[in-house]
Amino acid sequence: MATVTAPAASDARQTGPKPPPKPRFGVGRALGWAFMILVMIVSLFPFYWILRTALSDNNALYAGGDSLLPVQFSWGGFERVFGIQTGQEAIDAGGAGQPIAFWRYLLNSVLVATMVTAGQVFFSAMAAYAFARLRWRHREQVFAVFLAGLMIPAIFTLLPNFVLIKELGLVDTVLGIALPSMLMTPFAVFFLRQFFLGISREVEEAAMVEGASKTRIFFRLILPISAAPISTLSILTYITSWNEYFWPLMVSYTDRSRVLTVALGVFKSQKPQAGPDWAGLMAATLVAALPMLLLFLVFARRIVNSIGFSGIK
Amino acid sequence: MLRRLLLTALLLTTAACGGVGSGGTTGTIEYWLWDSSQQPGYQKCADAFQRQNPGLRIHISQYGWDDYWSKLTASFIADTAPDVFTDQLAKFPQFVDLQVLRPLDDLGPTSDIKDSDYQEGLAELWKGKDGKRYGAPKDWDTIAVFYDTAAVRAAGIDPATLDELTWNPRDGGTFERTIAHLTIDQNGVRGDEPGFDRTRVKTYGLAANGGGGDNWGQTQWSAFTGSAGWQATDKNPWGARFNLDDPVVQDTLNWYFGLVRKGYMASFAAIGGRNAITPDTQIQSGIAAMGLSGSWTISSFTKLTDAAGRKLDIGVAPTPIGPIGKRASMFNGLADSITTFSKQPENAAKWVKFLSGEQCQNIIGESGVVFPARPAGTELAIRYNEKERGLDVSAFTDHIRNRTTFPLPVTSNAADVTALMTPALEAIFLGEAPAASLTRLNAQLNQLFEVAG
């Protein structure tokens, strides 16, 4: 809404001393607002429900399933997440009794997501540059084969990757978790290539006339021009990597490499035929999602801008 | 900006690679289990073991049930398997087929484990087709009926009468009459009263628990098929011909899943579809008045509270007496297995011997979470439930005393059997197929064993 009304207001100022026409508050506008508020409530309600469940007492939760407020208000869920509760207290509340090193998991998650994002974006940018701006024999054919990689389901590469990581002695290390997606993904290359294709050749030729090498052009020209799509890709990669579950589960065996998503599994089903620790799980989900929400708050405008941005004409 | 980012990444990479060693130190035994509520008890066992064996350390890892098996399978492939892990009867045959378990008879400390030290019939289940022992029993479980005492009393039923219920596939017997009376629709009409609306039920008499295709209906229908005299396979363990075409099982399942159509048992949709809520939460939320569940869920049931935080009064009744004039319960249990990947099998065997020995089993019995495999440990668990929870658990233990148990069907190709059975039974639960469709499933299973051996 803000982006729509702002230019209208500035236009009004430019027309002269006349006071800006007061926006009429008709039925249509009221309906529009009502609809917007409804959409907001619908989309924010799940977050509220997570919070409400996180602040409930797990053993009482189902007895008050239809209550809008937390059932038997309790900080227990959050206490379990941060490992403040003793093992027996946690088990009595339906949680896991093992110690939870929350800050260690958070650090591991940040490490993995940072390594993956930095590596993947940089290497993919280099590949995309080669596919988009350099001329070499069979470039299009190689690219087609490369794109076919997009069609391979991740489950097929799981075991080969696992065996490779194992052979490299990287099982149960943060690097082992990050490595497979650190070098590149076909999607990242494709995404950046499409953007690089749109950069005008004149700029590049001008740089070449000045005597710049291909490497220099890549670092000094292509990368700075592409700041917007690169930041979009970075944020997407960061979030994907943050949410990754199965691979870290396979590679990590101890606390030293366990990431947040895997640690959240602790709160899930503990024994067959008995209810999970919903309060703990929701508290943990909330805490784990918080960094991503912050990331979005800070970069949201940048993402929106970069989608509309199409390079220098 | 980019350069700084790259530099940071490089630094972080080096930092991450830094203080990382390779694998565990010698003398540390890796032990895996899935039930978090059992972990404190086994930690006590580990502490006691370490005091007796100063050179050895036990490292316990716990993973939730869902992740446990996929992680274990992957660890076999990647050679990152634990030395010892908690094994389950339904999963155990597959591991024997894959040859990832070490026979305990071949290892010094576990070579003298005796069947007679454990509850009758328990230790034998953990022997392979070759007659070798692949697991040392740690606990056992049977099935019983948990009920919400308040709901039962509100229906004018004396909880004591629940011990004498009978069932049959024709009219459901007193068991069906009881759950019909416990069922209440949105208008407050009970299931056995005129005007009952089976499409709008508020409280079901019986909690639902899925089709049961992944575990031979252990907590769903096995108590009924068992008390109708049905056997799943030609012999057990290691049967290779199936009896799902038997009218006895088909009549029983038609009756059991027919309870959904009558409105007496919660439907697939009522319990939340694929992410179904379990019987304990169905009873707590008032969706169901009673439900069948295993002895390992006693602690979950007795912890439940109402919305005001008061403990729910939960009672336990035995499974109903069936057409053969007796009750029946599936008899299942867990055991500790040693993997072929263990670099220190003799040490691992020492730990397994300790886990299945008297001292550790008594520690587990005193924690009251499960019934330990040794009779003495079982007695301690019974006393714990009496004293700490005020709960009479004879509904579970009487099955042992009266020999009314039958073992979980142990077969080869366990993963394929599950893959075929799960959708077939789910279809019956959903009402999409009659129980007669099991004849086709039976042919498929028999064929599977002819092809796969």
Tab-separated table of C-alpha atoms in Angstrom, chain A residues 49 52-53 56-67 69-72 93-94 267 273-282, chain B residues 148 202 270-272 275-288 300 303-310 312:
chain	number	residue	atom	x	y	z
A	49	TRP	CA	-0.545	-19.998	16.701
A	52	ARG	CA	0.495	-19.580	21.484
A	53	THR	CA	1.512	-23.247	21.318
A	56	SER	CA	1.499	-23.599	26.417
A	57	ASP	CA	2.150	-26.446	28.792
A	58	ASN	CA	2.772	-29.513	26.640
A	59	ASN	CA	0.952	-31.964	28.882
A	60	ALA	CA	-2.173	-29.806	28.901
A	61	LEU	CA	-2.060	-28.765	25.251
A	62	TYR	CA	-4.653	-31.134	23.784
A	63	ALA	CA	-7.079	-30.615	26.622
A	64	GLY	CA	-7.461	-26.997	25.497
A	65	GLY	CA	-7.061	-27.533	21.762
A	66	ASP	CA	-9.594	-24.867	20.817
A	67	SER	CA	-8.312	-22.198	23.183
A	69	LEU	CA	-4.781	-18.252	24.409
A	70	PRO	CA	-1.899	-20.426	25.599
A	71	VAL	CA	-3.157	-23.483	27.486
A	72	GLN	CA	-1.632	-23.389	30.994
A	93	ALA	CA	6.966	-32.262	29.932
A	94	GLY	CA	7.107	-34.652	26.989
A	267	PHE	CA	11.599	-32.197	19.838
A	273	GLN	CA	2.474	-44.003	19.532
A	274	ALA	CA	2.878	-41.021	21.845
A	275	GLY	CA	2.385	-37.333	21.160
A	276	PRO	CA	5.390	-35.110	20.389
A	277	ASP	CA	6.602	-32.161	22.452
A	278	TRP	CA	4.606	-29.556	20.542
A	279	ALA	CA	5.333	-26.710	22.940
A	280	GLY	CA	9.071	-27.326	22.694
A	281	LEU	CA	8.925	-27.855	18.941
A	282	MET	CA	7.037	-24.605	18.365
B	148	ASP	CA	-10.480	-41.738	30.719
B	202	LYS	CA	-17.979	-35.296	19.567
B	270	ALA	CA	-10.998	-37.011	12.739
B	271	ILE	CA	-7.503	-37.785	13.985
B	272	GLY	CA	-5.816	-35.429	11.527
B	275	ASN	CA	-0.115	-36.494	10.678
B	276	ALA	CA	-2.475	-38.289	12.990
B	277	ILE	CA	-2.611	-37.540	16.674
B	278	THR	CA	-1.904	-40.494	18.920
B	279	PRO	CA	-4.401	-42.242	21.261
B	280	ASP	CA	-3.035	-40.435	24.333
B	281	THR	CA	-3.786	-37.049	22.802
B	282	GLN	CA	-7.154	-38.254	21.472
B	283	ILE	CA	-8.172	-39.183	24.996
B	284	GLN	CA	-6.766	-35.969	26.449
B	285	SER	CA	-8.552	-33.748	23.968
B	286	GLY	CA	-11.820	-35.563	24.543
B	287	ILE	CA	-11.962	-36.952	20.987
B	288	ALA	CA	-11.951	-40.486	22.392
B	300	SER	CA	2.838	-40.527	28.386
B	303	LYS	CA	1.427	-37.347	32.518
B	304	LEU	CA	-1.629	-35.960	30.729
B	305	THR	CA	-3.411	-33.059	32.368
B	306	ASP	CA	-6.599	-31.160	31.650
B	307	ALA	CA	-6.646	-27.552	30.440
B	308	ALA	CA	-6.426	-26.332	34.025
B	309	GLY	CA	-3.302	-28.379	34.683
B	310	ARG	CA	-4.930	-31.088	36.813
B	312	LEU	CA	-6.233	-36.724	34.180
